[in-house]
Amino acid sequence: MHPDSASKRKQTKLISTKPGQRGAGETETETDEPPRHLPISRLPPSPRSPLIPPNILQARLTPLLFEFSRLLSIVPALFGVFYLCYHIYSPPDPTTVVDGSGRRPPERVDFGVAALWALLTGYQCLHLTTGLLARWRVYYPPLATLIRLISLQAICWPATHLTLSLLEHDKRPVIVWAVIGTTTCASRSVQIWVTSNLWWEGTGAKGGPGRSNNWQWLKGGQWGGRRWDWNDVVKKCMLPAGVVYCVMAWAEQLRREWSGC
């Protein structure tokens, strides 16, 4: 065989329309062009990393601002605990009348139970803010995360004050703080659901595709990877509130017994 014909046959094999082979869709001149993506000695920067790295002051100040903003969530409940503990030590005069209806002022047991609700409110607010902070730090830059933390407190503080004012905490402290604590526990359960996709993996769940659509919705499915973890909701939200409700019921019964003696 002539060597020129063999070399021509070898060159024609470089041009092919079959996908997966070298030269597919190329012309004779395209094979001589240099590759567009040349190898480099350094890895490309991550798309989430900032173009300008933060200096030492920013690296140290940002976690402190996050921690300070996170601790702001317990301020309303903390002031409530101090206020209620003061009235436990120095309750109002039982002979005074709160309003024209003849209502007597709250007693020590009322302020004590309300203080338990205030403690639970602060505990749940802190963990709610911590969970949202963990999510925001994944999805947003530091400045946007800090703005969201401050905005969260700008919503929670007035909401707490509005509840205290509308329900008249000086007349019925137990009911007011029970409403605030229960609402906070419900909000914490929503936060658990919102942040569940940070640790959730869609495969390997119990009760796979044979389950109904409701079960798949509860377990997350394809809707953002979120699911209701009822074990966490019961342990972290329902159980603490149930314990305080039990204490509130027993305190009321014991107060009636002591008042009847």
PDB file of C-alpha atoms in Angstrom:
ATOM      1  CA  MET A   1       0.000   0.000   0.000  1.00  0.00           C
ATOM      2  CA  HIS A   2       1.247   3.436  -0.823  1.00  0.00           C
ATOM      3  CA  PRO A   3       2.298   5.467   2.265  1.00  0.00           C
ATOM      4  CA  ASP A   4       0.499   8.589   1.036  1.00  0.00           C
ATOM      5  CA  SER A   5      -2.865   6.802   0.858  1.00  0.00           C
ATOM      6  CA  ALA A   6      -2.391   5.395   4.368  1.00  0.00           C
ATOM      7  CA  SER A   7      -1.645   8.834   5.798  1.00  0.00           C
ATOM      8  CA  LYS A   8      -4.689  10.304   4.044  1.00  0.00           C
ATOM      9  CA  ARG A   9      -6.920   7.546   5.431  1.00  0.00           C
ATOM     10  CA  LYS A  10      -5.547   8.215   8.917  1.00  0.00           C
ATOM     11  CA  GLN A  11      -6.281  11.915   8.591  1.00  0.00           C
ATOM     12  CA  THR A  12      -9.836  11.335   7.386  1.00  0.00           C
ATOM     13  CA  LYS A  13     -10.609   9.382  10.544  1.00  0.00           C
ATOM     14  CA  LEU A  14     -10.072  12.555  12.565  1.00  0.00           C
ATOM     15  CA  ILE A  15     -13.212  14.036  10.998  1.00  0.00           C
ATOM     16  CA  SER A  16     -16.341  12.265  12.149  1.00  0.00           C
ATOM     17  CA  THR A  17     -20.000  13.039  12.795  1.00  0.00           C
ATOM     18  CA  LYS A  18     -20.417  10.312  15.370  1.00  0.00           C
ATOM     19  CA  PRO A  19     -20.733  11.766  18.885  1.00  0.00           C
ATOM     20  CA  GLY A  20     -18.168  10.671  21.409  1.00  0.00           C
ATOM     21  CA  GLN A  21     -15.279  10.407  18.953  1.00  0.00           C
ATOM     22  CA  ARG A  22     -12.471  12.801  18.415  1.00  0.00           C
ATOM     23  CA  GLY A  23     -13.154  15.220  15.607  1.00  0.00           C
ATOM     24  CA  ALA A  24     -16.935  14.980  15.832  1.00  0.00           C
ATOM     25  CA  GLY A  25     -18.406  18.071  14.206  1.00  0.00           C
ATOM     26  CA  GLU A  26     -15.000  19.540  13.518  1.00  0.00           C
ATOM     27  CA  THR A  27     -13.397  20.672  10.315  1.00  0.00           C
ATOM     28  CA  GLU A  28      -9.842  20.062   9.311  1.00  0.00           C
ATOM     29  CA  THR A  29      -8.806  23.526  10.437  1.00  0.00           C
ATOM     30  CA  GLU A  30     -10.483  23.277  13.855  1.00  0.00           C
ATOM     31  CA  THR A  31      -8.239  20.412  14.920  1.00  0.00           C
ATOM     32  CA  ASP A  32      -5.188  22.586  14.421  1.00  0.00           C
ATOM     33  CA  GLU A  33      -6.491  25.366  16.646  1.00  0.00           C
ATOM     34  CA  PRO A  34      -5.274  25.499  20.245  1.00  0.00           C
ATOM     35  CA  PRO A  35      -7.753  24.483  22.956  1.00  0.00           C
ATOM     36  CA  ARG A  36      -9.830  27.258  24.413  1.00  0.00           C
ATOM     37  CA  HIS A  37      -9.331  26.207  28.056  1.00  0.00           C
ATOM     38  CA  LEU A  38      -5.628  25.871  28.715  1.00  0.00           C
ATOM     39  CA  PRO A  39      -4.510  24.082  31.883  1.00  0.00           C
ATOM     40  CA  ILE A  40      -3.497  26.400  34.699  1.00  0.00           C
ATOM     41  CA  SER A  41      -1.492  25.786  37.838  1.00  0.00           C
ATOM     42  CA  ARG A  42      -4.017  27.445  40.172  1.00  0.00           C
ATOM     43  CA  LEU A  43      -7.571  26.425  40.906  1.00  0.00           C
ATOM     44  CA  PRO A  44     -10.243  28.973  39.932  1.00  0.00           C
ATOM     45  CA  PRO A  45     -11.673  30.951  42.854  1.00  0.00           C
ATOM     46  CA  SER A  46     -14.921  29.801  44.365  1.00  0.00           C
ATOM     47  CA  PRO A  47     -17.936  31.783  43.098  1.00  0.00           C
ATOM     48  CA  ARG A  48     -19.123  32.336  46.696  1.00  0.00           C
ATOM     49  CA  SER A  49     -15.782  33.706  47.909  1.00  0.00           C
ATOM     50  CA  PRO A  50     -15.474  37.511  47.949  1.00  0.00           C
ATOM     51  CA  LEU A  51     -13.294  39.183  45.355  1.00  0.00           C
ATOM     52  CA  ILE A  52     -11.562  41.185  48.087  1.00  0.00           C
ATOM     53  CA  PRO A  53     -10.832  39.113  51.202  1.00  0.00           C
ATOM     54  CA  PRO A  54     -11.898  40.737  54.478  1.00  0.00           C
ATOM     55  CA  ASN A  55      -9.235  42.299  56.603  1.00  0.00           C
ATOM     56  CA  ILE A  56      -8.464  41.293  60.168  1.00  0.00           C
ATOM     57  CA  LEU A  57     -10.863  43.853  61.684  1.00  0.00           C
ATOM     58  CA  GLN A  58     -13.781  42.659  59.556  1.00  0.00           C
ATOM     59  CA  ALA A  59     -13.000  39.013  60.269  1.00  0.00           C
ATOM     60  CA  ARG A  60     -13.081  39.680  64.015  1.00  0.00           C
ATOM     61  CA  LEU A  61     -15.911  42.195  64.072  1.00  0.00           C
ATOM     62  CA  THR A  62     -18.434  40.256  61.981  1.00  0.00           C
ATOM     63  CA  PRO A  63     -18.852  37.318  64.419  1.00  0.00           C
ATOM     64  CA  LEU A  64     -19.215  39.778  67.306  1.00  0.00           C
ATOM     65  CA  LEU A  65     -21.959  41.661  65.479  1.00  0.00           C
ATOM     66  CA  PHE A  66     -23.732  38.398  64.711  1.00  0.00           C
ATOM     67  CA  GLU A  67     -23.542  37.326  68.352  1.00  0.00           C
ATOM     68  CA  PHE A  68     -24.719  40.711  69.614  1.00  0.00           C
ATOM     69  CA  SER A  69     -27.654  40.755  67.203  1.00  0.00           C
ATOM     70  CA  ARG A  70     -28.539  37.188  68.153  1.00  0.00           C
ATOM     71  CA  LEU A  71     -28.591  38.011  71.859  1.00  0.00           C
ATOM     72  CA  LEU A  72     -30.902  40.950  71.214  1.00  0.00           C
ATOM     73  CA  SER A  73     -33.701  38.419  70.770  1.00  0.00           C
ATOM     74  CA  ILE A  74     -33.865  37.701  74.514  1.00  0.00           C
ATOM     75  CA  VAL A  75     -34.078  41.337  75.622  1.00  0.00           C
ATOM     76  CA  PRO A  76     -37.919  41.594  75.820  1.00  0.00           C
ATOM     77  CA  ALA A  77     -38.207  38.315  77.702  1.00  0.00           C
ATOM     78  CA  LEU A  78     -35.321  39.290  79.977  1.00  0.00           C
ATOM     79  CA  PHE A  79     -36.987  42.550  80.940  1.00  0.00           C
ATOM     80  CA  GLY A  80     -40.195  40.618  81.506  1.00  0.00           C
ATOM     81  CA  VAL A  81     -38.437  38.197  83.863  1.00  0.00           C
ATOM     82  CA  PHE A  82     -36.948  41.073  85.873  1.00  0.00           C
ATOM     83  CA  TYR A  83     -40.321  42.816  86.073  1.00  0.00           C
ATOM     84  CA  LEU A  84     -42.132  39.660  87.182  1.00  0.00           C
ATOM     85  CA  CYS A  85     -39.464  38.682  89.701  1.00  0.00           C
ATOM     86  CA  TYR A  86     -39.681  42.139  91.234  1.00  0.00           C
ATOM     87  CA  HIS A  87     -43.428  41.695  91.732  1.00  0.00           C
ATOM     88  CA  ILE A  88     -42.859  38.240  93.198  1.00  0.00           C
ATOM     89  CA  TYR A  89     -40.676  39.886  95.825  1.00  0.00           C
ATOM     90  CA  SER A  90     -42.952  42.913  96.215  1.00  0.00           C
ATOM     91  CA  PRO A  91     -46.498  42.043  95.057  1.00  0.00           C
ATOM     92  CA  PRO A  92     -49.255  44.646  94.792  1.00  0.00           C
ATOM     93  CA  ASP A  93     -51.453  45.334  97.785  1.00  0.00           C
ATOM     94  CA  PRO A  94     -54.238  42.692  97.712  1.00  0.00           C
ATOM     95  CA  THR A  95     -56.764  45.186  99.094  1.00  0.00           C
ATOM     96  CA  THR A  96     -56.438  47.517  96.130  1.00  0.00           C
ATOM     97  CA  VAL A  97     -58.749  47.277  93.135  1.00  0.00           C
ATOM     98  CA  VAL A  98     -57.245  47.252  89.666  1.00  0.00           C
ATOM     99  CA  ASP A  99     -60.275  48.661  87.845  1.00  0.00           C
ATOM    100  CA  GLY A 100     -63.908  49.528  88.449  1.00  0.00           C
ATOM    101  CA  SER A 101     -65.065  45.908  88.032  1.00  0.00           C
ATOM    102  CA  GLY A 102     -63.685  44.914  91.411  1.00  0.00           C
ATOM    103  CA  ARG A 103     -60.814  42.821  90.021  1.00  0.00           C
ATOM    104  CA  ARG A 104     -58.067  42.186  92.535  1.00  0.00           C
ATOM    105  CA  PRO A 105     -54.423  42.556  91.529  1.00  0.00           C
ATOM    106  CA  PRO A 106     -52.391  39.463  90.620  1.00  0.00           C
ATOM    107  CA  GLU A 107     -50.738  37.474  93.385  1.00  0.00           C
ATOM    108  CA  ARG A 108     -47.258  36.061  93.793  1.00  0.00           C
ATOM    109  CA  VAL A 109     -48.213  32.773  92.187  1.00  0.00           C
ATOM    110  CA  ASP A 110     -49.437  34.613  89.093  1.00  0.00           C
ATOM    111  CA  PHE A 111     -46.171  36.458  88.685  1.00  0.00           C
ATOM    112  CA  GLY A 112     -44.231  33.240  89.301  1.00  0.00           C
ATOM    113  CA  VAL A 113     -46.028  31.327  86.560  1.00  0.00           C
ATOM    114  CA  ALA A 114     -45.741  34.308  84.227  1.00  0.00           C
ATOM    115  CA  ALA A 115     -41.993  34.380  84.904  1.00  0.00           C
ATOM    116  CA  LEU A 116     -41.781  30.753  83.741  1.00  0.00           C
ATOM    117  CA  TRP A 117     -43.516  31.711  80.512  1.00  0.00           C
ATOM    118  CA  ALA A 118     -41.132  34.642  80.072  1.00  0.00           C
ATOM    119  CA  LEU A 119     -38.134  32.333  80.552  1.00  0.00           C
ATOM    120  CA  LEU A 120     -39.529  29.931  77.979  1.00  0.00           C
ATOM    121  CA  THR A 121     -40.106  32.836  75.596  1.00  0.00           C
ATOM    122  CA  GLY A 122     -36.500  33.972  75.884  1.00  0.00           C
ATOM    123  CA  TYR A 123     -35.219  30.429  75.397  1.00  0.00           C
ATOM    124  CA  GLN A 124     -37.296  29.867  72.274  1.00  0.00           C
ATOM    125  CA  CYS A 125     -36.492  33.304  70.838  1.00  0.00           C
ATOM    126  CA  LEU A 126     -32.770  32.658  71.217  1.00  0.00           C
ATOM    127  CA  HIS A 127     -32.936  29.295  69.477  1.00  0.00           C
ATOM    128  CA  LEU A 128     -35.247  30.634  66.775  1.00  0.00           C
ATOM    129  CA  THR A 129     -32.782  33.415  65.980  1.00  0.00           C
ATOM    130  CA  THR A 130     -29.856  30.996  66.092  1.00  0.00           C
ATOM    131  CA  GLY A 131     -31.519  28.682  63.584  1.00  0.00           C
ATOM    132  CA  LEU A 132     -32.364  31.499  61.194  1.00  0.00           C
ATOM    133  CA  LEU A 133     -28.834  32.877  61.534  1.00  0.00           C
ATOM    134  CA  ALA A 134     -27.404  29.501  60.519  1.00  0.00           C
ATOM    135  CA  ARG A 135     -29.559  29.541  57.397  1.00  0.00           C
ATOM    136  CA  TRP A 136     -28.849  33.153  56.495  1.00  0.00           C
ATOM    137  CA  ARG A 137     -25.094  32.698  56.809  1.00  0.00           C
ATOM    138  CA  VAL A 138     -25.297  29.955  54.192  1.00  0.00           C
ATOM    139  CA  TYR A 139     -27.360  31.892  51.650  1.00  0.00           C
ATOM    140  CA  TYR A 140     -26.400  35.549  52.174  1.00  0.00           C
ATOM    141  CA  PRO A 141     -23.282  37.681  52.647  1.00  0.00           C
ATOM    142  CA  PRO A 142     -22.473  39.062  56.116  1.00  0.00           C
ATOM    143  CA  LEU A 143     -24.058  42.488  55.610  1.00  0.00           C
ATOM    144  CA  ALA A 144     -27.347  41.059  54.342  1.00  0.00           C
ATOM    145  CA  THR A 145     -27.349  38.559  57.211  1.00  0.00           C
ATOM    146  CA  LEU A 146     -26.832  41.329  59.755  1.00  0.00           C
ATOM    147  CA  ILE A 147     -29.665  43.368  58.240  1.00  0.00           C
ATOM    148  CA  ARG A 148     -31.982  40.374  58.519  1.00  0.00           C
ATOM    149  CA  LEU A 149     -31.049  39.850  62.159  1.00  0.00           C
ATOM    150  CA  ILE A 150     -31.784  43.470  63.021  1.00  0.00           C
ATOM    151  CA  SER A 151     -35.032  43.352  61.040  1.00  0.00           C
ATOM    152  CA  LEU A 152     -36.125  40.257  62.941  1.00  0.00           C
ATOM    153  CA  GLN A 153     -35.714  42.060  66.252  1.00  0.00           C
ATOM    154  CA  ALA A 154     -37.485  45.102  64.825  1.00  0.00           C
ATOM    155  CA  ILE A 155     -40.494  42.822  64.278  1.00  0.00           C
ATOM    156  CA  CYS A 156     -40.364  40.796  67.506  1.00  0.00           C
ATOM    157  CA  TRP A 157     -39.862  43.638  69.971  1.00  0.00           C
ATOM    158  CA  PRO A 158     -42.895  45.719  68.901  1.00  0.00           C
ATOM    159  CA  ALA A 159     -44.993  42.554  68.617  1.00  0.00           C
ATOM    160  CA  THR A 160     -44.181  41.647  72.222  1.00  0.00           C
ATOM    161  CA  HIS A 161     -44.915  45.166  73.437  1.00  0.00           C
ATOM    162  CA  LEU A 162     -48.187  45.262  71.501  1.00  0.00           C
ATOM    163  CA  THR A 163     -49.322  41.978  73.054  1.00  0.00           C
ATOM    164  CA  LEU A 164     -48.459  43.197  76.541  1.00  0.00           C
ATOM    165  CA  SER A 165     -50.389  46.417  75.985  1.00  0.00           C
ATOM    166  CA  LEU A 166     -53.485  44.963  74.325  1.00  0.00           C
ATOM    167  CA  LEU A 167     -53.974  42.160  76.842  1.00  0.00           C
ATOM    168  CA  GLU A 168     -53.086  44.405  79.846  1.00  0.00           C
ATOM    169  CA  HIS A 169     -50.233  42.517  81.455  1.00  0.00           C
ATOM    170  CA  ASP A 170     -50.655  44.368  84.743  1.00  0.00           C
ATOM    171  CA  LYS A 171     -54.101  42.778  85.209  1.00  0.00           C
ATOM    172  CA  ARG A 172     -53.506  39.271  83.807  1.00  0.00           C
ATOM    173  CA  PRO A 173     -49.777  38.534  83.540  1.00  0.00           C
ATOM    174  CA  VAL A 174     -50.199  34.760  83.242  1.00  0.00           C
ATOM    175  CA  ILE A 175     -52.537  34.930  80.250  1.00  0.00           C
ATOM    176  CA  VAL A 176     -50.417  37.533  78.477  1.00  0.00           C
ATOM    177  CA  TRP A 177     -47.139  35.667  78.828  1.00  0.00           C
ATOM    178  CA  ALA A 178     -48.822  32.351  78.030  1.00  0.00           C
ATOM    179  CA  VAL A 179     -49.961  33.835  74.716  1.00  0.00           C
ATOM    180  CA  ILE A 180     -46.477  35.187  73.997  1.00  0.00           C
ATOM    181  CA  GLY A 181     -44.760  31.940  74.966  1.00  0.00           C
ATOM    182  CA  THR A 182     -47.137  29.756  72.969  1.00  0.00           C
ATOM    183  CA  THR A 183     -46.773  31.960  69.895  1.00  0.00           C
ATOM    184  CA  THR A 184     -42.998  31.823  70.212  1.00  0.00           C
ATOM    185  CA  CYS A 185     -43.059  28.025  70.436  1.00  0.00           C
ATOM    186  CA  ALA A 186     -45.189  27.893  67.287  1.00  0.00           C
ATOM    187  CA  SER A 187     -42.747  30.219  65.528  1.00  0.00           C
ATOM    188  CA  ARG A 188     -39.872  27.999  66.618  1.00  0.00           C
ATOM    189  CA  SER A 189     -41.572  24.995  65.017  1.00  0.00           C
ATOM    190  CA  VAL A 190     -41.828  26.924  61.744  1.00  0.00           C
ATOM    191  CA  GLN A 191     -38.131  27.800  62.023  1.00  0.00           C
ATOM    192  CA  ILE A 192     -37.280  24.116  62.445  1.00  0.00           C
ATOM    193  CA  TRP A 193     -39.143  23.402  59.226  1.00  0.00           C
ATOM    194  CA  VAL A 194     -37.566  26.317  57.352  1.00  0.00           C
ATOM    195  CA  THR A 195     -34.009  25.300  58.260  1.00  0.00           C
ATOM    196  CA  SER A 196     -34.559  21.561  57.836  1.00  0.00           C
ATOM    197  CA  ASN A 197     -33.262  21.602  54.255  1.00  0.00           C
ATOM    198  CA  LEU A 198     -29.790  22.534  55.472  1.00  0.00           C
ATOM    199  CA  TRP A 199     -29.235  19.016  56.819  1.00  0.00           C
ATOM    200  CA  TRP A 200     -31.858  17.043  54.905  1.00  0.00           C
ATOM    201  CA  GLU A 201     -31.037  14.612  52.114  1.00  0.00           C
ATOM    202  CA  GLY A 202     -33.870  13.533  49.870  1.00  0.00           C
ATOM    203  CA  THR A 203     -32.709   9.923  49.405  1.00  0.00           C
ATOM    204  CA  GLY A 204     -32.844   7.200  51.950  1.00  0.00           C
ATOM    205  CA  ALA A 205     -35.974   8.420  53.742  1.00  0.00           C
ATOM    206  CA  LYS A 206     -38.304   5.967  55.361  1.00  0.00           C
ATOM    207  CA  GLY A 207     -41.487   5.148  53.554  1.00  0.00           C
ATOM    208  CA  GLY A 208     -40.229   5.755  50.024  1.00  0.00           C
ATOM    209  CA  PRO A 209     -42.223   6.295  46.868  1.00  0.00           C
ATOM    210  CA  GLY A 210     -45.003   3.918  47.860  1.00  0.00           C
ATOM    211  CA  ARG A 211     -46.347   6.413  50.396  1.00  0.00           C
ATOM    212  CA  SER A 212     -49.114   8.886  49.749  1.00  0.00           C
ATOM    213  CA  ASN A 213     -48.589  12.460  48.612  1.00  0.00           C
ATOM    214  CA  ASN A 214     -49.360  13.786  52.095  1.00  0.00           C
ATOM    215  CA  TRP A 215     -46.577  11.704  53.567  1.00  0.00           C
ATOM    216  CA  GLN A 216     -44.157  12.893  50.907  1.00  0.00           C
ATOM    217  CA  TRP A 217     -45.177  16.493  51.618  1.00  0.00           C
ATOM    218  CA  LEU A 218     -44.576  16.007  55.335  1.00  0.00           C
ATOM    219  CA  LYS A 219     -41.174  14.452  54.679  1.00  0.00           C
ATOM    220  CA  GLY A 220     -40.156  17.205  52.269  1.00  0.00           C
ATOM    221  CA  GLY A 221     -40.171  15.483  48.903  1.00  0.00           C
ATOM    222  CA  GLN A 222     -39.275  17.813  46.049  1.00  0.00           C
ATOM    223  CA  TRP A 223     -40.526  21.001  47.711  1.00  0.00           C
ATOM    224  CA  GLY A 224     -37.224  22.635  48.666  1.00  0.00           C
ATOM    225  CA  GLY A 225     -36.032  19.568  50.558  1.00  0.00           C
ATOM    226  CA  ARG A 226     -37.849  20.680  53.719  1.00  0.00           C
ATOM    227  CA  ARG A 227     -39.808  18.363  55.967  1.00  0.00           C
ATOM    228  CA  TRP A 228     -41.574  18.438  59.303  1.00  0.00           C
ATOM    229  CA  ASP A 229     -39.381  16.643  61.810  1.00  0.00           C
ATOM    230  CA  TRP A 230     -42.077  15.915  64.368  1.00  0.00           C
ATOM    231  CA  ASN A 231     -39.588  14.492  66.866  1.00  0.00           C
ATOM    232  CA  ASP A 232     -37.804  17.845  67.021  1.00  0.00           C
ATOM    233  CA  VAL A 233     -41.070  19.780  67.081  1.00  0.00           C
ATOM    234  CA  VAL A 234     -42.387  17.722  69.998  1.00  0.00           C
ATOM    235  CA  LYS A 235     -39.156  17.832  72.003  1.00  0.00           C
ATOM    236  CA  LYS A 236     -38.203  21.452  71.354  1.00  0.00           C
ATOM    237  CA  CYS A 237     -41.582  23.180  71.069  1.00  0.00           C
ATOM    238  CA  MET A 238     -44.546  21.193  72.336  1.00  0.00           C
ATOM    239  CA  LEU A 239     -42.963  19.519  75.367  1.00  0.00           C
ATOM    240  CA  PRO A 240     -41.591  22.710  77.017  1.00  0.00           C
ATOM    241  CA  ALA A 241     -44.885  24.526  76.499  1.00  0.00           C
ATOM    242  CA  GLY A 242     -46.806  21.526  77.838  1.00  0.00           C
ATOM    243  CA  VAL A 243     -44.693  21.460  80.995  1.00  0.00           C
ATOM    244  CA  VAL A 244     -45.367  25.143  81.697  1.00  0.00           C
ATOM    245  CA  TYR A 245     -49.077  24.643  81.000  1.00  0.00           C
ATOM    246  CA  CYS A 246     -49.082  21.797  83.527  1.00  0.00           C
ATOM    247  CA  VAL A 247     -47.359  23.999  86.115  1.00  0.00           C
ATOM    248  CA  MET A 248     -49.875  26.767  85.412  1.00  0.00           C
ATOM    249  CA  ALA A 249     -52.831  24.430  85.956  1.00  0.00           C
ATOM    250  CA  TRP A 250     -51.448  23.027  89.215  1.00  0.00           C
ATOM    251  CA  ALA A 251     -50.566  26.494  90.485  1.00  0.00           C
ATOM    252  CA  GLU A 252     -54.144  27.633  89.944  1.00  0.00           C
ATOM    253  CA  GLN A 253     -55.539  24.603  91.769  1.00  0.00           C
ATOM    254  CA  LEU A 254     -53.168  25.023  94.698  1.00  0.00           C
ATOM    255  CA  ARG A 255     -53.968  28.718  94.891  1.00  0.00           C
ATOM    256  CA  ARG A 256     -57.672  27.861  95.211  1.00  0.00           C
ATOM    257  CA  GLU A 257     -56.920  25.373  97.970  1.00  0.00           C
ATOM    258  CA  TRP A 258     -54.819  27.853  99.876  1.00  0.00           C
ATOM    259  CA  SER A 259     -57.396  30.604  99.437  1.00  0.00           C
ATOM    260  CA  GLY A 260     -60.134  28.337 100.839  1.00  0.00           C
ATOM    261  CA  CYS A 261     -58.224  27.528 104.020  1.00  0.00           C
TER     262      CYS A 261
END
